[in-house]
PDB file of C-alpha atoms in Angstrom:
ATOM      1  CA  UNK H 150     -14.190 -42.051 -10.673  1.00 72.00           C
ATOM      2  CA  UNK H 151     -11.165 -44.230 -11.406  1.00 74.00           C
ATOM      3  CA  UNK H 152     -10.396 -42.187 -14.505  1.00 76.00           C
ATOM      4  CA  UNK H 153     -10.290 -38.995 -12.462  1.00 67.00           C
ATOM      5  CA  UNK H 154      -8.145 -40.708  -9.814  1.00 64.00           C
ATOM      6  CA  UNK H 155      -5.526 -41.867 -12.324  1.00 65.00           C
ATOM      7  CA  UNK H 156      -5.507 -38.474 -14.048  1.00 65.00           C
ATOM      8  CA  UNK H 157      -4.755 -36.770 -10.734  1.00 63.00           C
ATOM      9  CA  UNK H 158      -2.080 -39.378  -9.995  1.00 71.00           C
ATOM     10  CA  UNK H 159      -0.452 -38.678 -13.345  1.00 68.00           C
ATOM     11  CA  UNK H 160      -0.532 -34.898 -12.863  1.00 64.00           C
ATOM     12  CA  UNK H 161       1.211 -35.136  -9.514  1.00 64.00           C
ATOM     13  CA  UNK H 162       1.645 -32.306  -6.995  1.00 61.00           C
ATOM     14  CA  UNK H 163       0.887 -28.948  -8.596  1.00 68.00           C
ATOM     15  CA  UNK H 164       1.169 -26.522  -5.679  1.00 81.00           C
ATOM     16  CA  UNK H 165       4.307 -24.408  -5.881  1.00 79.00           C
ATOM     17  CA  UNK H 166       6.588 -23.847  -2.914  1.00 84.00           C
ATOM     18  CA  UNK H 167       6.108 -20.383  -1.479  1.00 88.00           C
ATOM     19  CA  UNK H 168       7.958 -18.439  -0.303  1.00 83.00           C
ATOM     20  CA  UNK H 169      11.357 -19.544  -1.571  1.00 82.00           C
ATOM     21  CA  UNK H 170      14.846 -18.095  -1.119  1.00 79.00           C
ATOM     22  CA  UNK H 171      15.236 -17.655  -4.872  1.00 80.00           C
ATOM     23  CA  UNK H 172      11.804 -16.126  -5.383  1.00 83.00           C
ATOM     24  CA  UNK H 173       8.868 -17.324  -7.509  1.00 89.00           C
ATOM     25  CA  UNK H 174       9.053 -18.302 -11.156  1.00 87.00           C
ATOM     26  CA  UNK H 175       8.087 -15.011 -12.805  1.00 92.00           C
ATOM     27  CA  UNK H 176       7.360 -14.471 -16.522  1.00 91.00           C
ATOM     28  CA  UNK H 177      10.198 -13.010 -18.648  1.00 92.00           C
ATOM     29  CA  UNK H 178       8.334  -9.723 -19.177  1.00 94.00           C
ATOM     30  CA  UNK H 179       7.424  -9.289 -15.500  1.00 96.00           C
ATOM     31  CA  UNK H 180       7.756  -5.670 -14.352  1.00 97.00           C
ATOM     32  CA  UNK H 181       8.535  -5.361 -10.669  1.00 97.00           C
ATOM     33  CA  UNK H 182       9.586  -2.452  -8.480  1.00 97.00           C
ATOM     34  CA  UNK H 183      10.712   0.534 -10.591  1.00 97.00           C
ATOM     35  CA  UNK H 184      14.272   1.773 -10.308  1.00 96.00           C
ATOM     36  CA  UNK H 185      15.272   5.342 -11.140  1.00 97.00           C
ATOM     37  CA  UNK H 186      18.925   6.160 -11.789  1.00 96.00           C
ATOM     38  CA  UNK H 187      20.640   8.678  -9.523  1.00 94.00           C
ATOM     39  CA  UNK H 188      21.367  11.042 -12.424  1.00 95.00           C
ATOM     40  CA  UNK H 189      17.771  11.272 -13.645  1.00 96.00           C
ATOM     41  CA  UNK H 190      16.836  14.876 -14.394  1.00 96.00           C
ATOM     42  CA  UNK H 191      13.695  16.951 -14.620  1.00 96.00           C
ATOM     43  CA  UNK H 192      13.954  16.711 -18.416  1.00 97.00           C
ATOM     44  CA  UNK H 193      13.919  12.913 -18.164  1.00 97.00           C
ATOM     45  CA  UNK H 194      10.770  13.071 -16.056  1.00 97.00           C
ATOM     46  CA  UNK H 195       9.126  15.428 -18.562  1.00 97.00           C
ATOM     47  CA  UNK H 196       9.973  13.049 -21.399  1.00 97.00           C
ATOM     48  CA  UNK H 197       8.439  10.104 -19.545  1.00 98.00           C
ATOM     49  CA  UNK H 198       5.335  12.077 -18.585  1.00 98.00           C
ATOM     50  CA  UNK H 199       4.539  12.552 -22.281  1.00 98.00           C
ATOM     51  CA  UNK H 200       4.068   8.805 -22.788  1.00 98.00           C
ATOM     52  CA  UNK H 201       2.745   7.877 -19.338  1.00 98.00           C
ATOM     53  CA  UNK H 202      -1.006   7.080 -19.170  1.00 97.00           C
ATOM     54  CA  UNK H 203      -1.017   8.499 -15.615  1.00 97.00           C
ATOM     55  CA  UNK H 204       1.472  11.435 -15.710  1.00 97.00           C
ATOM     56  CA  UNK H 205       0.894  12.295 -12.047  1.00 97.00           C
ATOM     57  CA  UNK H 206       2.778   9.092 -11.194  1.00 98.00           C
ATOM     58  CA  UNK H 207       6.016  10.911 -12.079  1.00 98.00           C
ATOM     59  CA  UNK H 208       7.502  13.970 -10.411  1.00 97.00           C
ATOM     60  CA  UNK H 209      10.722  15.848  -9.810  1.00 97.00           C
ATOM     61  CA  UNK H 210      11.639  18.141  -6.912  1.00 95.00           C
ATOM     62  CA  UNK H 211      14.586  19.093  -4.688  1.00 93.00           C
ATOM     63  CA  UNK H 212      14.872  15.430  -3.598  1.00 92.00           C
ATOM     64  CA  UNK H 213      15.228  14.259  -7.181  1.00 95.00           C
ATOM     65  CA  UNK H 214      13.106  12.050  -9.428  1.00 97.00           C
ATOM     66  CA  UNK H 215      10.154  10.136  -8.014  1.00 97.00           C
ATOM     67  CA  UNK H 216       7.675   7.524  -9.209  1.00 98.00           C
ATOM     68  CA  UNK H 217       4.485   6.832  -7.265  1.00 98.00           C
ATOM     69  CA  UNK H 218       3.549   3.154  -7.554  1.00 98.00           C
ATOM     70  CA  UNK H 219       0.092   4.055  -6.265  1.00 98.00           C
ATOM     71  CA  UNK H 220      -0.645   5.602  -9.675  1.00 98.00           C
ATOM     72  CA  UNK H 221       1.662   3.494 -11.869  1.00 98.00           C
ATOM     73  CA  UNK H 222       0.059   0.977 -14.237  1.00 97.00           C
ATOM     74  CA  UNK H 223       3.429  -0.713 -14.892  1.00 98.00           C
ATOM     75  CA  UNK H 224       2.871  -0.369 -18.641  1.00 97.00           C
ATOM     76  CA  UNK H 225       6.607   0.105 -19.246  1.00 97.00           C
ATOM     77  CA  UNK H 226       6.300   3.050 -21.632  1.00 97.00           C
ATOM     78  CA  UNK H 227       8.545   5.245 -19.459  1.00 97.00           C
ATOM     79  CA  UNK H 228      11.369   2.696 -19.650  1.00 97.00           C
ATOM     80  CA  UNK H 229      11.019   2.596 -23.441  1.00 97.00           C
ATOM     81  CA  UNK H 230      11.773   6.309 -23.802  1.00 97.00           C
ATOM     82  CA  UNK H 231      14.266   6.762 -20.941  1.00 97.00           C
ATOM     83  CA  UNK H 232      17.275   4.510 -20.371  1.00 96.00           C
ATOM     84  CA  UNK H 233      17.573   5.799 -16.802  1.00 97.00           C
ATOM     85  CA  UNK H 234      14.288   4.110 -15.877  1.00 97.00           C
ATOM     86  CA  UNK H 235      14.151   0.356 -15.218  1.00 96.00           C
ATOM     87  CA  UNK H 236      11.677  -2.194 -13.953  1.00 97.00           C
ATOM     88  CA  UNK H 237      13.366  -4.757 -11.722  1.00 96.00           C
ATOM     89  CA  UNK H 238      12.226  -8.289 -10.895  1.00 95.00           C
ATOM     90  CA  UNK H 239      11.484  -7.258  -7.293  1.00 96.00           C
ATOM     91  CA  UNK H 240       7.972  -8.572  -6.705  1.00 97.00           C
ATOM     92  CA  UNK H 241       7.665  -7.719  -2.987  1.00 96.00           C
ATOM     93  CA  UNK H 242       5.762  -4.500  -3.517  1.00 98.00           C
ATOM     94  CA  UNK H 243       3.211  -4.464  -0.682  1.00 98.00           C
ATOM     95  CA  UNK H 244       3.614  -1.685   1.890  1.00 98.00           C
ATOM     96  CA  UNK H 245       1.776  -0.611   5.027  1.00 98.00           C
ATOM     97  CA  UNK H 246       2.050   3.161   4.553  1.00 98.00           C
ATOM     98  CA  UNK H 247       0.964   5.221   1.545  1.00 98.00           C
ATOM     99  CA  UNK H 248       4.225   7.193   1.411  1.00 97.00           C
ATOM    100  CA  UNK H 249       6.231   3.978   1.004  1.00 97.00           C
ATOM    101  CA  UNK H 250       4.762   3.548  -2.481  1.00 98.00           C
ATOM    102  CA  UNK H 251       6.871   6.466  -3.708  1.00 98.00           C
ATOM    103  CA  UNK H 252      10.096   5.281  -5.331  1.00 97.00           C
ATOM    104  CA  UNK H 253      12.926   7.832  -5.330  1.00 96.00           C
ATOM    105  CA  UNK H 254      16.062   8.027  -7.436  1.00 93.00           C
ATOM    106  CA  UNK H 255      18.001   8.153  -4.165  1.00 90.00           C
ATOM    107  CA  UNK H 256      16.600   4.800  -2.984  1.00 89.00           C
ATOM    108  CA  UNK H 257      19.168   2.028  -2.626  1.00 85.00           C
ATOM    109  CA  UNK H 258      19.176  -1.508  -1.189  1.00 87.00           C
ATOM    110  CA  UNK H 259      15.398  -1.894  -1.026  1.00 92.00           C
ATOM    111  CA  UNK H 260      13.866  -4.154   1.601  1.00 93.00           C
ATOM    112  CA  UNK H 261      10.091  -4.416   2.116  1.00 95.00           C
ATOM    113  CA  UNK H 262       8.666  -3.157   5.423  1.00 96.00           C
ATOM    114  CA  UNK H 263       8.245  -5.540   8.359  1.00 96.00           C
ATOM    115  CA  UNK H 264       4.902  -5.832  10.124  1.00 96.00           C
ATOM    116  CA  UNK H 265       4.812  -4.559  13.700  1.00 95.00           C
ATOM    117  CA  UNK H 266       1.054  -4.124  14.252  1.00 97.00           C
ATOM    118  CA  UNK H 267       0.060  -6.664  16.947  1.00 97.00           C
ATOM    119  CA  UNK H 268      -3.535  -6.866  15.657  1.00 97.00           C
ATOM    120  CA  UNK H 269      -2.281  -7.873  12.207  1.00 97.00           C
ATOM    121  CA  UNK H 270       0.268 -10.295  13.661  1.00 96.00           C
ATOM    122  CA  UNK H 271      -2.553 -11.988  15.581  1.00 96.00           C
ATOM    123  CA  UNK H 272      -3.969 -13.109  12.201  1.00 96.00           C
ATOM    124  CA  UNK H 273      -0.912 -15.147  11.256  1.00 94.00           C
ATOM    125  CA  UNK H 274      -2.726 -18.493  11.328  1.00 93.00           C
ATOM    126  CA  UNK H 275      -6.121 -17.425   9.953  1.00 95.00           C
ATOM    127  CA  UNK H 276      -6.828 -14.400   7.767  1.00 98.00           C
ATOM    128  CA  UNK H 277     -10.312 -14.068   6.258  1.00 98.00           C
ATOM    129  CA  UNK H 278     -10.883 -11.598   3.395  1.00 98.00           C
ATOM    130  CA  UNK H 279     -14.062 -10.217   1.861  1.00 98.00           C
ATOM    131  CA  UNK H 280     -13.394  -9.014  -1.673  1.00 97.00           C
ATOM    132  CA  UNK H 281     -15.169  -5.917  -3.001  1.00 98.00           C
ATOM    133  CA  UNK H 282     -14.867  -5.105  -6.697  1.00 97.00           C
ATOM    134  CA  UNK H 283     -15.781  -1.423  -6.711  1.00 97.00           C
ATOM    135  CA  UNK H 284     -15.985  -0.865 -10.456  1.00 94.00           C
ATOM    136  CA  UNK H 285     -12.819  -2.647 -11.576  1.00 90.00           C
ATOM    137  CA  UNK H 286     -12.044  -4.199 -14.971  1.00 94.00           C
ATOM    138  CA  UNK H 287     -11.754  -7.682 -13.369  1.00 94.00           C
ATOM    139  CA  UNK H 288      -7.974  -7.878 -13.837  1.00 96.00           C
ATOM    140  CA  UNK H 289      -7.161  -7.534 -10.131  1.00 97.00           C
ATOM    141  CA  UNK H 290     -10.109  -9.729  -9.232  1.00 96.00           C
ATOM    142  CA  UNK H 291      -9.037 -12.565 -11.530  1.00 95.00           C
ATOM    143  CA  UNK H 292      -5.427 -12.519 -10.342  1.00 95.00           C
ATOM    144  CA  UNK H 293      -6.604 -12.590  -6.722  1.00 95.00           C
ATOM    145  CA  UNK H 294      -8.933 -15.488  -7.530  1.00 95.00           C
ATOM    146  CA  UNK H 295      -5.948 -17.440  -8.865  1.00 95.00           C
ATOM    147  CA  UNK H 296      -4.571 -17.580  -5.314  1.00 96.00           C
ATOM    148  CA  UNK H 297      -7.256 -20.090  -4.415  1.00 93.00           C
ATOM    149  CA  UNK H 298      -6.215 -22.554  -7.122  1.00 91.00           C
ATOM    150  CA  UNK H 299      -3.952 -25.580  -6.739  1.00 87.00           C
ATOM    151  CA  UNK H 300      -0.941 -23.697  -8.082  1.00 88.00           C
ATOM    152  CA  UNK H 301      -0.940 -21.100  -5.275  1.00 93.00           C
ATOM    153  CA  UNK H 302      -3.246 -22.516  -2.577  1.00 93.00           C
ATOM    154  CA  UNK H 303      -3.221 -19.567  -0.188  1.00 95.00           C
ATOM    155  CA  UNK H 304      -5.513 -21.610   2.066  1.00 95.00           C
ATOM    156  CA  UNK H 305      -2.456 -23.525   3.317  1.00 94.00           C
ATOM    157  CA  UNK H 306      -1.466 -20.298   5.080  1.00 95.00           C
ATOM    158  CA  UNK H 307      -4.931 -19.838   6.562  1.00 96.00           C
ATOM    159  CA  UNK H 308      -5.846 -17.083   4.067  1.00 97.00           C
ATOM    160  CA  UNK H 309      -9.304 -17.330   2.499  1.00 97.00           C
ATOM    161  CA  UNK H 310     -11.913 -15.229   0.756  1.00 97.00           C
ATOM    162  CA  UNK H 311     -15.237 -15.429   2.576  1.00 97.00           C
ATOM    163  CA  UNK H 312     -18.799 -14.781   1.406  1.00 96.00           C
ATOM    164  CA  UNK H 313     -19.845 -12.387   4.157  1.00 97.00           C
ATOM    165  CA  UNK H 314     -18.110  -9.298   5.566  1.00 97.00           C
ATOM    166  CA  UNK H 315     -19.308 -10.415   9.014  1.00 97.00           C
ATOM    167  CA  UNK H 316     -16.814 -13.286   8.775  1.00 97.00           C
ATOM    168  CA  UNK H 317     -13.964 -11.121   7.495  1.00 98.00           C
ATOM    169  CA  UNK H 318     -10.842  -9.750   9.136  1.00 98.00           C
ATOM    170  CA  UNK H 319     -10.209  -7.412   6.209  1.00 98.00           C
ATOM    171  CA  UNK H 320     -11.914  -5.963   3.155  1.00 98.00           C
ATOM    172  CA  UNK H 321      -9.897  -6.652  -0.006  1.00 98.00           C
ATOM    173  CA  UNK H 322     -10.714  -3.720  -2.286  1.00 98.00           C
ATOM    174  CA  UNK H 323     -10.204  -3.622  -6.043  1.00 98.00           C
ATOM    175  CA  UNK H 324     -11.385  -1.041  -8.562  1.00 97.00           C
ATOM    176  CA  UNK H 325     -11.526   2.777  -8.510  1.00 97.00           C
ATOM    177  CA  UNK H 326     -14.751   2.943  -6.432  1.00 97.00           C
ATOM    178  CA  UNK H 327     -17.342   4.047  -8.943  1.00 96.00           C
ATOM    179  CA  UNK H 328     -20.269   6.211  -7.846  1.00 96.00           C
ATOM    180  CA  UNK H 329     -22.648   3.261  -8.011  1.00 96.00           C
ATOM    181  CA  UNK H 330     -20.369   1.107  -5.821  1.00 97.00           C
ATOM    182  CA  UNK H 331     -19.621   3.666  -3.115  1.00 98.00           C
ATOM    183  CA  UNK H 332     -22.594   2.781  -0.901  1.00 98.00           C
ATOM    184  CA  UNK H 333     -22.019  -0.960  -1.309  1.00 97.00           C
ATOM    185  CA  UNK H 334     -18.378  -0.571  -0.274  1.00 98.00           C
ATOM    186  CA  UNK H 335     -19.251   1.585   2.727  1.00 98.00           C
ATOM    187  CA  UNK H 336     -21.893  -0.885   3.917  1.00 98.00           C
ATOM    188  CA  UNK H 337     -19.591  -3.862   3.428  1.00 98.00           C
ATOM    189  CA  UNK H 338     -16.792  -2.259   5.402  1.00 98.00           C
ATOM    190  CA  UNK H 339     -19.181  -1.211   8.164  1.00 98.00           C
ATOM    191  CA  UNK H 340     -20.508  -4.784   8.438  1.00 98.00           C
ATOM    192  CA  UNK H 341     -17.068  -6.290   9.131  1.00 98.00           C
ATOM    193  CA  UNK H 342     -16.383  -6.819  12.866  1.00 97.00           C
ATOM    194  CA  UNK H 343     -13.678  -4.957  14.751  1.00 96.00           C
ATOM    195  CA  UNK H 344     -10.737  -5.054  14.593  1.00 96.00           C
ATOM    196  CA  UNK H 345     -10.780  -4.873  10.816  1.00 98.00           C
ATOM    197  CA  UNK H 346      -8.447  -3.783   8.043  1.00 98.00           C
ATOM    198  CA  UNK H 347      -8.797  -2.337   4.567  1.00 98.00           C
ATOM    199  CA  UNK H 348      -6.520  -3.669   1.826  1.00 98.00           C
ATOM    200  CA  UNK H 349      -6.205  -1.614  -1.378  1.00 98.00           C
ATOM    201  CA  UNK H 350      -5.111  -3.886  -4.233  1.00 98.00           C
ATOM    202  CA  UNK H 351      -4.142  -2.392  -7.578  1.00 98.00           C
ATOM    203  CA  UNK H 352      -3.655   1.175  -8.788  1.00 98.00           C
ATOM    204  CA  UNK H 353      -7.406   1.739  -9.150  1.00 98.00           C
ATOM    205  CA  UNK H 354      -8.124   0.887  -5.521  1.00 98.00           C
ATOM    206  CA  UNK H 355      -5.173   2.918  -4.235  1.00 98.00           C
ATOM    207  CA  UNK H 356      -5.592   6.145  -6.213  1.00 98.00           C
ATOM    208  CA  UNK H 357      -8.106   5.556  -8.989  1.00 97.00           C
ATOM    209  CA  UNK H 358      -5.295   4.905 -11.456  1.00 95.00           C
ATOM    210  CA  UNK H 359      -6.614   5.990 -14.854  1.00 94.00           C
ATOM    211  CA  UNK H 360      -9.945   6.965 -13.331  1.00 95.00           C
ATOM    212  CA  UNK H 361     -11.475   9.279 -10.775  1.00 93.00           C
ATOM    213  CA  UNK H 362     -11.176   7.805  -7.297  1.00 95.00           C
ATOM    214  CA  UNK H 363     -14.096   7.367  -4.933  1.00 96.00           C
ATOM    215  CA  UNK H 364     -14.037   7.702  -1.156  1.00 97.00           C
ATOM    216  CA  UNK H 365     -12.164   5.113   0.886  1.00 98.00           C
ATOM    217  CA  UNK H 366     -14.086   4.029   4.000  1.00 97.00           C
ATOM    218  CA  UNK H 367     -10.847   3.903   6.009  1.00 98.00           C
ATOM    219  CA  UNK H 368      -7.087   4.315   5.643  1.00 98.00           C
ATOM    220  CA  UNK H 369      -5.739   1.103   4.077  1.00 98.00           C
ATOM    221  CA  UNK H 370      -3.526  -1.007   6.309  1.00 98.00           C
ATOM    222  CA  UNK H 371      -1.961  -2.657   3.247  1.00 98.00           C
ATOM    223  CA  UNK H 372      -1.302  -1.288  -0.240  1.00 98.00           C
ATOM    224  CA  UNK H 373      -0.568  -3.746  -3.054  1.00 98.00           C
ATOM    225  CA  UNK H 374       0.393  -1.813  -6.220  1.00 98.00           C
ATOM    226  CA  UNK H 375       0.103  -3.114  -9.758  1.00 97.00           C
ATOM    227  CA  UNK H 376      -2.238  -3.226 -12.734  1.00 97.00           C
ATOM    228  CA  UNK H 377      -3.010  -5.899 -11.779  1.00 97.00           C
ATOM    229  CA  UNK H 378      -0.715  -7.074  -8.966  1.00 97.00           C
ATOM    230  CA  UNK H 379       0.920 -10.393  -9.816  1.00 97.00           C
ATOM    231  CA  UNK H 380      -0.363 -13.305  -7.646  1.00 96.00           C
ATOM    232  CA  UNK H 381       3.132 -13.662  -6.157  1.00 96.00           C
ATOM    233  CA  UNK H 382       3.091  -9.991  -5.175  1.00 97.00           C
ATOM    234  CA  UNK H 383      -0.313 -10.313  -3.541  1.00 98.00           C
ATOM    235  CA  UNK H 384       0.412 -13.533  -1.676  1.00 97.00           C
ATOM    236  CA  UNK H 385       3.760 -12.283  -0.391  1.00 96.00           C
ATOM    237  CA  UNK H 386       2.147  -9.041   0.786  1.00 97.00           C
ATOM    238  CA  UNK H 387      -0.630 -10.873   2.617  1.00 97.00           C
ATOM    239  CA  UNK H 388       1.862 -13.191   4.297  1.00 97.00           C
ATOM    240  CA  UNK H 389       4.116 -10.323   5.360  1.00 97.00           C
ATOM    241  CA  UNK H 390       1.098  -8.368   6.584  1.00 98.00           C
ATOM    242  CA  UNK H 391       0.309 -11.133   9.067  1.00 97.00           C
ATOM    243  CA  UNK H 392       3.919 -11.734  10.042  1.00 95.00           C
ATOM    244  CA  UNK H 393       4.824 -14.762   7.930  1.00 85.00           C
ATOM    245  CA  UNK H 394       8.479 -14.875   6.904  1.00 65.00           C
ATOM    246  CA  UNK H 395       8.793 -14.281   3.164  1.00 50.00           C
ATOM    247  CA  UNK H 396      11.701 -15.344   0.996  1.00 39.00           C
ATOM    248  CA  UNK H 397      13.315 -13.169  -1.603  1.00 39.00           C
TER     249      UNK H 397
END
């Protein structure tokens, strides 16, 4: 007992400050919100589509070049073949509407959306999540699990994963919804009490990503793109969803 006590004393305080004005300490190779140059052409999009594992993530029309983060796996191959494509360090990727996941070459001065839903704002001090892995690879699940560790400690904000959907305010969905998980997902969502929300975390949950997508039991109230989403991205999105102020 004493040995464990002194070891903890030596380790000190491990929980990182979040949010901060300067942003979290991200890895050097972190790929955040994509940025498309204004002069990107249809030929540039075609070139990137050839190396993209999910070509439907990229498009070009009368509005210019577009990248849909709902499909994007953030592999970085597009940026390797096109100098007009960049991945920034912007980690605040969570949005409340599906269309806001589409990044356009005409986008400038990005700021994440602000929550206005009073039912979501009412969860500011306690937000209970029931996680459903609907056929995922475990990447999104593991990075979400990290949020319960000492380093992130999302419980300090009143956010917790719970064992039963009957105790949940929202279903936290990961994975592309395989055929064998469709019924389990539907039953889990139905068991959660009203008012309830659906959170789609990761490209697989949002669109199926590399795979065929199953049926969503409801329209998600929060989309968190990534493959998988970084813990900082997820925590910031959950805080903003419930009205917590988030630093840049």
